[in-house]
Amino acid sequence: MKNKYSIFSLIKNAFSYHENWEKAWKDPEPKKQYDAIIVGGGGHGLATAYYLAKKHNMKNIAVVEKGWIGGGNTGRNTTIIRSNYLWDASASLYDHALKIWEGLSQELNYNVMFSQRGVMNLAHNLQDVRDLKRRTHANRLNGIDAVYLNTEEVKKFCPIINTSQDIRYPVLGGTLQRRAGTARHDAVAWGYARGADEMGVDIIQNCEVKGIKRNGDKVEGIETTKGFIKTKKIGVVAAGHSSVIANMVGLKLPLESKPLQALVSEPVKPIIDTVVMSNAVHAYVSQSDKGELVIGAGTDDYISYSQKGSHDIVEGTLNAILELYPIFSRMRMLRQWGGIVDICPDASPIISKTSVKGLYFNCGWGTGGFKATPGSGDLFAHTIANDEPHKLNAAFNLNRFVSGDLVDEHGAAAVAH
Amino acid sequence: MFLINCPFCGEREQSEFKAGGEAHIERPKQPTELSDDEWAEFLFMRKNIKGVQFERWNHAHGCRKWFNIARDTSNDQIKAVYKMGEKPPVK
């Protein structure tokens, strides 16, 4: 049993100069066999293992991660959490996650620094205005909080925005979801890892999957850099590398992996207390608790696994940021990086069984997976444990690309992908 | 960002080009005969290779012609450039 984090444990450990905190998770070598193995130790993978152990009583499970946990896209995103999606299926999926976020720090006994500071999406042309109003109505019909703001209300909510009508893409209005916000991305991975570890899940880092062994149409185990591990159920949550794993069993997925970039500025005093996203000019900005501006750019147009991305994408985003926020003109940028995102043709995720028995995929989150982390883990755990999707992820199956029943969130999801 | 040697214009910055995705996916010869599975395969399923991949590019801000590239997607190095209709280089 792990010690509970509290004000008392903080005081107690202060006496030993914080040098004797117990490890949040063990670093075990893999066993010979598990009831289920999760491939990918990011937020989604760790959440899946956590809910498999907690809600489905599967304790003999492992998470294998080729690097260190939370070192992929979990540590590379801009931490935006919202659920204002257009279609019913997506709205219920993302709002399921948002509801878990609201109690997550208490549940995990780990402060994920979830901050419901609101997310505002801007409209810059008449079509944006129509689309955003339509989405606001759709959200409210689905019980998701959403309001439409006119230009003055946008200015009032976030005073540093340039609402002059003389700029190239003037602000004509926006939508606001007040329950939306941000969370500390690393803490999400660490909190789930600690919780899963406590229930007996083995978190195995530096363990890359090299192959999947199958017997006919069933899986038998995985070949890894730490040897062969036997299992009957494999849940793959490998984000940008999903296709690489799928190709190991000769499956093709409807995915393209592309670099998505983000950057942070030097830290400054509090200047923006919300998250502002702009679809048309492709610039997102919020401020971290350390004071850095966290800026999200767009994806490159070509397939790449290089985790770099092109300079012209960053240049375009910063042009837009400077026009919308002239106050940032002398800010200096501290770091820039890229993550590899797996984009589906309909910009919706896949949480699904496959044609291979015992092989499950949770992928295709594209540019916006972080917000769904708790919900994605919960639903994927349900799918693996019962060999059947939950009703909330039934629409997000692989077969939709055959039946044509797509969940088309391209351009509708309040963000350009 | 990288440079692409357009077979018609010479070396230019990648931002002048539009990526067209995986190459050599042939349009169905008899669309009416296709099953739903075959349509899904043609429209959506992609190899999405980490390593050398054959792909189509269009010189959108130049000659506007299409051509093929063999590129290593793990480090963005271009191995070969060849014209539409030509067979991919063996290695």
Short mmCIF file of C-alpha atoms in Angstrom, two decimals:
data_model
loop_
_atom_site.label_atom_id
_atom_site.label_comp_id
_atom_site.label_asym_id
_atom_site.label_seq_id
_atom_site.Cartn_x
_atom_site.Cartn_y
_atom_site.Cartn_z
CA MET A 1 0.00 0.00 0.00
CA LYS A 2 1.39 3.34 -1.02
CA ASN A 3 1.51 6.30 1.30
CA LYS A 4 -1.23 8.78 0.52
CA TYR A 5 -0.02 12.18 -0.65
CA SER A 6 -1.33 14.87 1.69
CA ILE A 7 -0.29 17.97 3.58
CA PHE A 8 0.92 15.66 6.39
CA SER A 9 3.13 13.55 4.12
CA LEU A 10 4.54 16.80 2.74
CA ILE A 11 5.42 18.05 6.23
CA LYS A 12 6.81 14.65 7.27
CA ASN A 13 9.06 14.50 4.22
CA ALA A 14 10.18 18.09 4.70
CA PHE A 15 12.02 16.90 7.86
CA SER A 16 14.14 14.56 5.73
CA TYR A 17 14.73 17.28 3.09
CA HIS A 18 12.42 15.47 0.65
CA GLU A 19 15.09 12.84 0.07
CA ASN A 20 13.09 9.83 1.25
CA TRP A 21 9.89 9.97 -0.82
CA GLU A 22 9.00 6.44 -1.84
CA LYS A 23 9.11 5.62 -5.56
CA ALA A 24 5.82 6.37 -7.30
CA TRP A 25 6.13 3.19 -9.38
CA LYS A 26 8.47 0.21 -9.52
CA ASP A 27 10.76 -0.52 -12.44
CA PRO A 28 10.20 -4.28 -12.91
CA GLU A 29 11.58 -6.70 -15.47
CA PRO A 30 8.83 -8.32 -17.57
CA LYS A 31 7.23 -11.58 -16.37
CA LYS A 32 6.88 -14.51 -18.79
CA GLN A 33 3.16 -14.06 -19.18
CA TYR A 34 0.40 -11.50 -18.66
CA ASP A 35 -3.39 -11.56 -19.04
CA ALA A 36 -3.13 -8.38 -21.09
CA ILE A 37 -0.34 -6.15 -22.37
CA ILE A 38 -0.73 -2.47 -23.22
CA VAL A 39 1.75 -1.28 -25.85
CA GLY A 40 2.58 2.37 -25.24
CA GLY A 41 3.16 4.08 -21.90
CA GLY A 42 1.67 7.46 -22.62
CA GLY A 43 -1.35 8.92 -20.84
CA HIS A 44 -3.86 6.83 -22.81
CA GLY A 45 -1.95 3.56 -22.30
CA LEU A 46 -1.40 4.10 -18.58
CA ALA A 47 -5.03 5.15 -18.13
CA THR A 48 -6.10 1.96 -19.94
CA ALA A 49 -4.02 -0.18 -17.58
CA TYR A 50 -5.34 1.76 -14.57
CA TYR A 51 -8.99 1.20 -15.49
CA LEU A 52 -8.39 -2.44 -16.48
CA ALA A 53 -7.07 -3.05 -12.97
CA LYS A 54 -9.57 -0.82 -11.18
CA LYS A 55 -12.86 -1.48 -12.95
CA HIS A 56 -12.32 -4.87 -14.60
CA ASN A 57 -10.21 -6.53 -11.93
CA MET A 58 -7.41 -7.50 -14.32
CA LYS A 59 -4.29 -7.29 -12.16
CA ASN A 60 -1.80 -9.40 -14.11
CA ILE A 61 -1.16 -6.82 -16.79
CA ALA A 62 1.79 -4.87 -18.12
CA VAL A 63 2.41 -1.60 -19.93
CA VAL A 64 5.43 -1.75 -22.25
CA GLU A 65 6.99 1.52 -23.35
CA LYS A 66 9.91 1.89 -25.76
CA GLY A 67 11.22 5.04 -24.07
CA TRP A 68 10.12 6.47 -20.74
CA ILE A 69 6.50 6.93 -19.70
CA GLY A 70 4.86 10.14 -20.86
CA GLY A 71 7.87 10.89 -23.07
CA GLY A 72 5.96 10.84 -26.36
CA ASN A 73 2.97 12.97 -27.28
CA THR A 74 1.79 13.09 -23.64
CA GLY A 75 4.77 15.32 -22.91
CA ARG A 76 4.58 17.22 -26.19
CA ASN A 77 1.04 18.55 -26.47
CA THR A 78 -0.42 21.94 -25.52
CA THR A 79 -2.58 20.40 -22.73
CA ILE A 80 -5.92 21.78 -23.92
CA ILE A 81 -9.03 20.00 -22.60
CA ARG A 82 -12.50 20.66 -24.04
CA SER A 83 -15.52 18.73 -25.27
CA ASN A 84 -17.21 21.15 -27.69
CA TYR A 85 -17.36 18.76 -30.64
CA LEU A 86 -20.08 18.95 -33.27
CA TRP A 87 -21.38 15.39 -33.71
CA ASP A 88 -23.30 13.47 -31.02
CA ALA A 89 -20.85 10.56 -30.95
CA SER A 90 -17.81 12.83 -30.45
CA ALA A 91 -19.57 15.13 -28.00
CA SER A 92 -20.46 12.21 -25.72
CA LEU A 93 -16.97 10.70 -26.06
CA TYR A 94 -15.10 13.88 -25.17
CA ASP A 95 -17.57 14.96 -22.48
CA HIS A 96 -17.21 11.53 -20.85
CA ALA A 97 -13.50 12.34 -20.57
CA LEU A 98 -14.15 15.89 -19.33
CA LYS A 99 -16.38 14.56 -16.53
CA ILE A 100 -13.60 12.20 -15.39
CA TRP A 101 -11.08 15.09 -15.53
CA GLU A 102 -13.25 17.02 -13.07
CA GLY A 103 -12.59 14.48 -10.30
CA LEU A 104 -9.30 13.01 -11.46
CA SER A 105 -6.89 14.60 -8.99
CA GLN A 106 -8.98 13.29 -6.07
CA GLU A 107 -9.41 9.86 -7.63
CA LEU A 108 -5.69 9.42 -8.30
CA ASN A 109 -4.52 11.22 -5.15
CA TYR A 110 -2.24 13.04 -7.57
CA ASN A 111 -2.56 16.69 -8.50
CA VAL A 112 -3.02 16.81 -12.27
CA MET A 113 -3.49 20.59 -12.01
CA PHE A 114 -6.73 20.50 -13.95
CA SER A 115 -7.73 24.11 -14.43
CA GLN A 116 -11.15 24.96 -15.87
CA ARG A 117 -10.10 28.33 -17.19
CA GLY A 118 -12.31 28.13 -20.26
CA VAL A 119 -11.49 27.63 -23.93
CA MET A 120 -12.46 30.27 -26.44
CA ASN A 121 -12.59 29.55 -30.19
CA LEU A 122 -12.47 32.56 -32.51
CA ALA A 123 -14.37 33.25 -35.74
CA HIS A 124 -12.61 35.27 -38.43
CA ASN A 125 -15.01 35.15 -41.35
CA LEU A 126 -18.72 34.72 -42.00
CA GLN A 127 -18.46 30.98 -42.52
CA ASP A 128 -16.66 30.64 -39.17
CA VAL A 129 -19.47 32.60 -37.52
CA ARG A 130 -22.10 30.29 -38.99
CA ASP A 131 -20.13 27.14 -38.13
CA LEU A 132 -19.45 28.26 -34.58
CA LYS A 133 -23.09 29.20 -33.97
CA ARG A 134 -24.19 25.85 -35.34
CA ARG A 135 -21.71 24.04 -33.11
CA THR A 136 -22.85 26.04 -30.07
CA HIS A 137 -26.44 24.90 -30.68
CA ALA A 138 -25.34 21.29 -31.24
CA ASN A 139 -23.28 21.36 -28.03
CA ARG A 140 -26.17 22.68 -25.97
CA LEU A 141 -28.51 20.02 -27.34
CA ASN A 142 -25.95 17.48 -26.11
CA GLY A 143 -25.83 19.04 -22.65
CA ILE A 144 -22.39 20.58 -23.16
CA ASP A 145 -21.91 24.12 -21.94
CA ALA A 146 -21.26 26.50 -24.81
CA VAL A 147 -21.97 30.14 -25.47
CA TYR A 148 -21.50 32.31 -28.53
CA LEU A 149 -19.72 35.62 -27.95
CA ASN A 150 -19.75 38.69 -30.17
CA THR A 151 -16.59 40.74 -30.77
CA GLU A 152 -17.12 42.96 -27.70
CA GLU A 153 -17.72 39.95 -25.47
CA VAL A 154 -14.54 38.30 -26.83
CA LYS A 155 -12.60 41.46 -25.98
CA LYS A 156 -14.13 41.56 -22.51
CA PHE A 157 -13.27 37.92 -21.81
CA CYS A 158 -9.70 38.23 -23.07
CA PRO A 159 -8.69 41.92 -23.19
CA ILE A 160 -5.30 41.44 -24.87
CA ILE A 161 -6.86 40.24 -28.13
CA ASN A 162 -6.67 42.72 -30.97
CA THR A 163 -10.30 43.13 -32.07
CA SER A 164 -9.62 45.88 -34.58
CA GLN A 165 -11.67 45.21 -37.70
CA ASP A 166 -8.77 46.47 -39.84
CA ILE A 167 -6.51 43.43 -39.42
CA ARG A 168 -6.16 40.73 -42.07
CA TYR A 169 -8.40 38.24 -40.21
CA PRO A 170 -10.57 40.35 -37.88
CA VAL A 171 -12.25 38.76 -34.86
CA LEU A 172 -15.97 38.53 -35.70
CA GLY A 173 -16.95 36.51 -32.63
CA GLY A 174 -16.17 33.33 -30.79
CA THR A 175 -17.44 30.48 -28.68
CA LEU A 176 -16.67 29.80 -25.05
CA GLN A 177 -16.75 26.55 -23.11
CA ARG A 178 -16.21 27.50 -19.47
CA ARG A 179 -15.76 23.91 -18.19
CA ALA A 180 -12.86 23.47 -20.60
CA GLY A 181 -9.27 24.29 -19.70
CA THR A 182 -5.85 22.74 -19.24
CA ALA A 183 -4.03 20.17 -17.08
CA ARG A 184 -0.43 19.32 -16.30
CA HIS A 185 0.43 16.72 -18.95
CA ASP A 186 3.29 14.93 -17.14
CA ALA A 187 1.24 14.67 -13.96
CA VAL A 188 -1.47 12.80 -15.85
CA ALA A 189 0.99 10.10 -16.95
CA TRP A 190 2.66 9.96 -13.53
CA GLY A 191 -0.65 9.89 -11.63
CA TYR A 192 -2.04 7.02 -13.72
CA ALA A 193 1.30 5.17 -13.54
CA ARG A 194 1.35 5.46 -9.74
CA GLY A 195 -2.28 4.34 -9.48
CA ALA A 196 -1.81 1.39 -11.85
CA ASP A 197 1.44 0.33 -10.17
CA GLU A 198 -0.30 0.30 -6.79
CA MET A 199 -2.85 -2.19 -8.13
CA GLY A 200 -0.07 -4.49 -9.37
CA VAL A 201 0.37 -3.36 -13.00
CA ASP A 202 3.95 -3.78 -14.27
CA ILE A 203 5.17 -0.63 -16.00
CA ILE A 204 8.11 -1.71 -18.15
CA GLN A 205 10.13 1.12 -19.66
CA ASN A 206 12.86 0.94 -22.33
CA CYS A 207 11.07 -2.07 -23.79
CA GLU A 208 10.33 -1.72 -27.50
CA VAL A 209 7.95 -4.06 -29.30
CA LYS A 210 9.69 -5.69 -32.24
CA GLY A 211 7.02 -8.10 -33.37
CA ILE A 212 3.66 -9.65 -32.58
CA LYS A 213 3.39 -13.44 -32.55
CA ARG A 214 0.14 -14.86 -33.80
CA ASN A 215 -1.29 -18.31 -34.10
CA GLY A 216 -3.80 -18.30 -36.93
CA ASP A 217 -6.18 -15.45 -36.20
CA LYS A 218 -5.21 -15.13 -32.52
CA VAL A 219 -2.36 -13.27 -30.83
CA GLU A 220 0.07 -15.25 -28.66
CA GLY A 221 2.46 -12.61 -27.40
CA ILE A 222 4.92 -9.87 -28.23
CA GLU A 223 8.60 -9.91 -29.14
CA THR A 224 10.36 -7.08 -27.36
CA THR A 225 13.87 -5.80 -26.75
CA LYS A 226 13.53 -7.50 -23.34
CA GLY A 227 12.52 -10.85 -24.83
CA PHE A 228 9.27 -12.64 -25.64
CA ILE A 229 6.22 -12.01 -23.44
CA LYS A 230 3.20 -14.29 -23.69
CA THR A 231 -0.32 -12.86 -23.62
CA LYS A 232 -3.79 -13.36 -25.10
CA LYS A 233 -4.77 -9.69 -25.25
CA ILE A 234 -2.75 -6.80 -26.66
CA GLY A 235 -4.00 -3.23 -26.51
CA VAL A 236 -1.99 -0.95 -28.78
CA VAL A 237 -1.93 2.73 -27.80
CA ALA A 238 1.08 3.85 -29.81
CA ALA A 239 -0.17 7.16 -31.28
CA GLY A 240 2.04 8.12 -34.25
CA HIS A 241 3.57 4.65 -34.35
CA SER A 242 0.26 2.73 -34.51
CA SER A 243 0.78 1.86 -38.19
CA VAL A 244 4.26 0.50 -37.41
CA ILE A 245 2.74 -1.96 -34.91
CA ALA A 246 -0.19 -2.77 -37.23
CA ASN A 247 2.22 -3.55 -40.08
CA MET A 248 3.82 -6.22 -37.83
CA VAL A 249 0.68 -8.33 -38.17
CA GLY A 250 -0.01 -7.29 -41.76
CA LEU A 251 -2.87 -4.96 -40.86
CA LYS A 252 -3.29 -1.62 -42.57
CA LEU A 253 -4.89 1.28 -40.70
CA PRO A 254 -6.52 4.40 -42.15
CA LEU A 255 -3.84 6.59 -40.60
CA GLU A 256 -1.20 9.06 -41.69
CA SER A 257 1.51 10.09 -39.20
CA LYS A 258 2.54 13.73 -39.36
CA PRO A 259 4.60 16.12 -37.25
CA LEU A 260 2.63 18.57 -35.12
CA GLN A 261 4.57 21.41 -33.56
CA ALA A 262 4.30 23.45 -30.41
CA LEU A 263 6.47 26.06 -28.76
CA VAL A 264 6.80 27.90 -25.49
CA SER A 265 8.06 31.39 -24.71
CA GLU A 266 10.19 32.60 -21.86
CA PRO A 267 8.14 32.86 -18.63
CA VAL A 268 6.34 36.13 -17.97
CA LYS A 269 3.84 37.41 -15.38
CA PRO A 270 0.19 36.33 -15.78
CA ILE A 271 -1.16 37.88 -18.98
CA ILE A 272 -3.72 35.44 -20.40
CA ASP A 273 -5.98 33.53 -18.00
CA THR A 274 -7.80 31.37 -20.53
CA VAL A 275 -7.11 29.29 -23.65
CA VAL A 276 -7.73 30.96 -27.01
CA MET A 277 -7.85 28.89 -30.17
CA SER A 278 -8.22 30.15 -33.67
CA ASN A 279 -9.11 27.71 -36.39
CA ALA A 280 -8.86 29.99 -39.42
CA VAL A 281 -5.41 31.43 -38.71
CA HIS A 282 -4.24 28.32 -36.82
CA ALA A 283 -2.85 29.71 -33.60
CA TYR A 284 -3.56 28.51 -30.08
CA VAL A 285 -2.27 30.16 -26.96
CA SER A 286 -2.51 29.68 -23.22
CA GLN A 287 -0.17 30.37 -20.31
CA SER A 288 1.38 27.68 -18.16
CA ASP A 289 1.61 27.95 -14.38
CA LYS A 290 5.31 28.68 -14.81
CA GLY A 291 4.36 31.70 -16.92
CA GLU A 292 5.40 30.46 -20.34
CA LEU A 293 3.09 31.10 -23.26
CA VAL A 294 2.20 27.69 -24.66
CA ILE A 295 1.59 27.99 -28.40
CA GLY A 296 0.21 25.31 -30.68
CA ALA A 297 0.98 25.30 -34.39
CA GLY A 298 -0.33 23.14 -37.22
CA THR A 299 0.68 19.82 -38.73
CA ASP A 300 2.97 19.43 -41.67
CA ASP A 301 1.38 18.27 -44.83
CA TYR A 302 3.66 15.22 -45.35
CA ILE A 303 4.08 11.91 -43.53
CA SER A 304 7.06 11.95 -41.21
CA TYR A 305 8.25 10.25 -38.03
CA SER A 306 11.10 12.72 -37.50
CA GLN A 307 9.57 14.69 -34.54
CA LYS A 308 10.82 17.92 -36.14
CA GLY A 309 8.41 19.72 -38.41
CA SER A 310 8.95 22.64 -40.77
CA HIS A 311 9.90 26.21 -39.92
CA ASP A 312 7.31 27.73 -42.22
CA ILE A 313 4.53 26.20 -40.08
CA VAL A 314 5.90 27.90 -36.96
CA GLU A 315 6.38 31.14 -38.88
CA GLY A 316 2.74 31.10 -40.01
CA THR A 317 1.51 30.48 -36.47
CA LEU A 318 3.65 33.26 -35.01
CA ASN A 319 2.44 35.68 -37.71
CA ALA A 320 -1.12 34.97 -36.60
CA ILE A 321 -0.24 35.23 -32.88
CA LEU A 322 1.38 38.62 -33.42
CA GLU A 323 -1.56 40.01 -35.33
CA LEU A 324 -4.04 38.80 -32.71
CA TYR A 325 -1.85 39.74 -29.72
CA PRO A 326 0.39 42.71 -30.63
CA ILE A 327 1.47 42.77 -26.95
CA PHE A 328 3.55 39.62 -27.58
CA SER A 329 5.70 41.25 -30.27
CA ARG A 330 8.84 41.26 -28.12
CA MET A 331 8.35 37.87 -26.46
CA ARG A 332 11.25 35.49 -26.97
CA MET A 333 10.60 31.85 -27.65
CA LEU A 334 12.33 29.32 -25.44
CA ARG A 335 11.74 25.94 -27.04
CA GLN A 336 10.06 24.41 -30.06
CA TRP A 337 9.38 20.72 -30.68
CA GLY A 338 7.34 18.29 -32.75
CA GLY A 339 5.29 15.23 -31.93
CA ILE A 340 4.09 12.59 -34.37
CA VAL A 341 0.31 12.49 -34.57
CA ASP A 342 -1.77 9.75 -36.21
CA ILE A 343 -4.49 11.37 -38.27
CA CYS A 344 -7.65 9.57 -39.39
CA PRO A 345 -9.44 10.55 -42.61
CA ASP A 346 -12.45 11.72 -40.54
CA ALA A 347 -10.36 13.30 -37.75
CA SER A 348 -12.01 11.01 -35.20
CA PRO A 349 -10.24 8.32 -33.15
CA ILE A 350 -10.37 4.55 -33.42
CA ILE A 351 -11.03 2.56 -30.21
CA SER A 352 -11.69 -0.82 -31.66
CA LYS A 353 -11.28 -4.55 -31.98
CA THR A 354 -9.48 -5.75 -35.11
CA SER A 355 -9.73 -8.73 -37.44
CA VAL A 356 -7.03 -10.40 -35.30
CA LYS A 357 -8.49 -11.94 -32.14
CA GLY A 358 -7.06 -10.41 -28.97
CA LEU A 359 -5.58 -7.40 -30.76
CA TYR A 360 -7.12 -4.03 -29.98
CA PHE A 361 -6.22 -0.58 -31.24
CA ASN A 362 -6.71 2.81 -29.63
CA CYS A 363 -5.35 5.30 -32.16
CA GLY A 364 -6.17 8.03 -34.65
CA TRP A 365 -6.48 10.75 -32.01
CA GLY A 366 -4.55 12.97 -34.38
CA THR A 367 -3.93 16.48 -33.12
CA GLY A 368 -6.24 16.34 -30.11
CA GLY A 369 -5.81 13.23 -27.98
CA PHE A 370 -4.66 14.70 -24.68
CA LYS A 371 -8.10 16.02 -23.71
CA ALA A 372 -9.55 12.52 -24.02
CA THR A 373 -6.93 10.69 -21.93
CA PRO A 374 -9.13 9.54 -19.01
CA GLY A 375 -12.17 8.72 -21.16
CA SER A 376 -10.08 6.98 -23.78
CA GLY A 377 -8.41 4.78 -21.14
CA ASP A 378 -11.74 3.98 -19.51
CA LEU A 379 -13.46 2.99 -22.77
CA PHE A 380 -10.47 1.11 -24.17
CA ALA A 381 -10.21 -0.88 -20.91
CA HIS A 382 -13.90 -1.75 -21.27
CA THR A 383 -13.35 -2.83 -24.89
CA ILE A 384 -10.37 -5.05 -23.99
CA ALA A 385 -11.94 -6.60 -20.87
CA ASN A 386 -15.29 -7.43 -22.49
CA ASP A 387 -14.09 -7.96 -26.06
CA GLU A 388 -16.92 -5.58 -26.95
CA PRO A 389 -16.96 -1.79 -27.26
CA HIS A 390 -18.74 0.38 -24.69
CA LYS A 391 -21.72 2.24 -26.16
CA LEU A 392 -19.72 5.49 -26.04
CA ASN A 393 -16.98 4.15 -28.33
CA ALA A 394 -19.14 1.88 -30.50
CA ALA A 395 -19.18 4.50 -33.28
CA PHE A 396 -15.38 4.72 -33.22
CA ASN A 397 -14.73 1.27 -34.66
CA LEU A 398 -12.44 0.35 -37.52
CA ASN A 399 -15.34 -0.93 -39.58
CA ARG A 400 -16.67 2.60 -40.14
CA PHE A 401 -14.17 2.98 -42.98
CA VAL A 402 -15.83 0.04 -44.72
CA SER A 403 -19.44 0.90 -43.93
CA GLY A 404 -18.94 4.61 -44.64
CA ASP A 405 -20.46 5.60 -41.28
CA LEU A 406 -17.73 8.15 -40.55
CA VAL A 407 -17.71 10.62 -37.65
CA ASP A 408 -16.58 13.54 -39.74
CA GLU A 409 -15.10 16.10 -37.37
CA HIS A 410 -12.82 17.73 -39.96
CA GLY A 411 -13.41 21.44 -39.63
CA ALA A 412 -16.43 20.78 -37.43
CA ALA A 413 -14.50 20.10 -34.24
CA ALA A 414 -13.59 23.71 -33.53
CA VAL A 415 -10.09 23.11 -34.86
CA ALA A 416 -8.36 22.65 -38.19
CA HIS A 417 -6.51 19.35 -38.28
CA MET B 1 11.85 21.46 -43.71
CA PHE B 2 13.93 20.01 -46.52
CA LEU B 3 14.78 20.63 -50.17
CA ILE B 4 13.08 18.77 -52.99
CA ASN B 5 14.64 18.38 -56.40
CA CYS B 6 11.67 18.95 -58.71
CA PRO B 7 12.32 16.99 -61.93
CA PHE B 8 11.08 19.99 -63.93
CA CYS B 9 12.34 23.04 -61.95
CA GLY B 10 15.33 21.84 -59.90
CA GLU B 11 15.93 22.16 -56.18
CA ARG B 12 13.34 24.14 -54.22
CA GLU B 13 12.15 24.45 -50.63
CA GLN B 14 9.63 21.87 -49.45
CA SER B 15 7.13 24.63 -48.59
CA GLU B 16 6.64 25.22 -52.34
CA PHE B 17 5.26 21.70 -52.65
CA LYS B 18 2.06 19.91 -51.68
CA ALA B 19 2.38 16.35 -50.36
CA GLY B 20 0.04 13.91 -52.08
CA GLY B 21 0.48 10.90 -49.81
CA GLU B 22 1.32 7.29 -50.67
CA ALA B 23 2.13 6.67 -54.35
CA HIS B 24 1.20 3.77 -56.63
CA ILE B 25 -2.33 3.31 -55.31
CA GLU B 26 -4.10 2.50 -58.52
CA ARG B 27 -7.58 3.81 -59.15
CA PRO B 28 -9.99 0.85 -59.51
CA LYS B 29 -10.39 -0.16 -63.15
CA GLN B 30 -13.97 -1.30 -62.63
CA PRO B 31 -15.42 0.77 -59.79
CA THR B 32 -18.86 -0.81 -60.04
CA GLU B 33 -17.41 -4.27 -59.30
CA LEU B 34 -15.73 -3.21 -56.04
CA SER B 35 -16.85 -4.53 -52.64
CA ASP B 36 -17.07 -2.22 -49.60
CA ASP B 37 -13.84 -3.74 -48.26
CA GLU B 38 -12.03 -2.99 -51.50
CA TRP B 39 -13.33 0.60 -51.49
CA ALA B 40 -12.11 1.04 -47.90
CA GLU B 41 -8.72 -0.30 -48.93
CA PHE B 42 -8.48 2.10 -51.89
CA LEU B 43 -9.86 5.19 -50.15
CA PHE B 44 -8.59 4.98 -46.59
CA MET B 45 -6.10 2.23 -45.75
CA ARG B 46 -2.46 3.34 -45.92
CA LYS B 47 0.90 1.71 -45.24
CA ASN B 48 2.09 4.87 -43.42
CA ILE B 49 5.63 3.48 -43.43
CA LYS B 50 8.37 4.47 -41.01
CA GLY B 51 11.35 4.15 -43.35
CA VAL B 52 11.61 4.50 -47.11
CA GLN B 53 8.23 5.31 -48.57
CA PHE B 54 7.14 6.05 -52.15
CA GLU B 55 4.95 9.12 -52.30
CA ARG B 56 3.41 11.68 -54.63
CA TRP B 57 4.27 15.37 -54.51
CA ASN B 58 2.97 18.37 -56.44
CA HIS B 59 5.04 21.49 -57.11
CA ALA B 60 2.04 23.65 -56.14
CA HIS B 61 3.89 27.00 -56.08
CA GLY B 62 6.04 26.22 -59.11
CA CYS B 63 5.37 24.23 -62.27
CA ARG B 64 2.28 22.61 -60.67
CA LYS B 65 3.31 19.21 -62.00
CA TRP B 66 3.00 15.93 -60.07
CA PHE B 67 5.90 13.53 -59.57
CA ASN B 68 7.05 10.75 -57.21
CA ILE B 69 9.63 10.64 -54.45
CA ALA B 70 11.24 7.86 -52.43
CA ARG B 71 11.78 9.37 -48.98
CA ASP B 72 12.89 8.01 -45.62
CA THR B 73 10.11 9.18 -43.29
CA SER B 74 12.22 8.55 -40.19
CA ASN B 75 14.66 11.35 -41.07
CA ASP B 76 13.06 13.07 -44.11
CA GLN B 77 15.97 12.19 -46.43
CA ILE B 78 15.01 11.92 -50.07
CA LYS B 79 16.45 8.81 -51.75
CA ALA B 80 15.12 9.28 -55.29
CA VAL B 81 12.88 11.48 -57.41
CA TYR B 82 11.09 9.96 -60.38
CA LYS B 83 8.32 10.97 -62.76
CA MET B 84 4.68 9.94 -62.75
CA GLY B 85 4.12 6.65 -64.50
CA GLU B 86 7.66 5.45 -63.86
CA LYS B 87 8.29 2.36 -61.75
CA PRO B 88 9.60 2.96 -58.21
CA PRO B 89 13.34 2.47 -57.75
CA VAL B 90 14.02 -1.02 -56.34
CA LYS B 91 15.90 0.16 -53.25
#
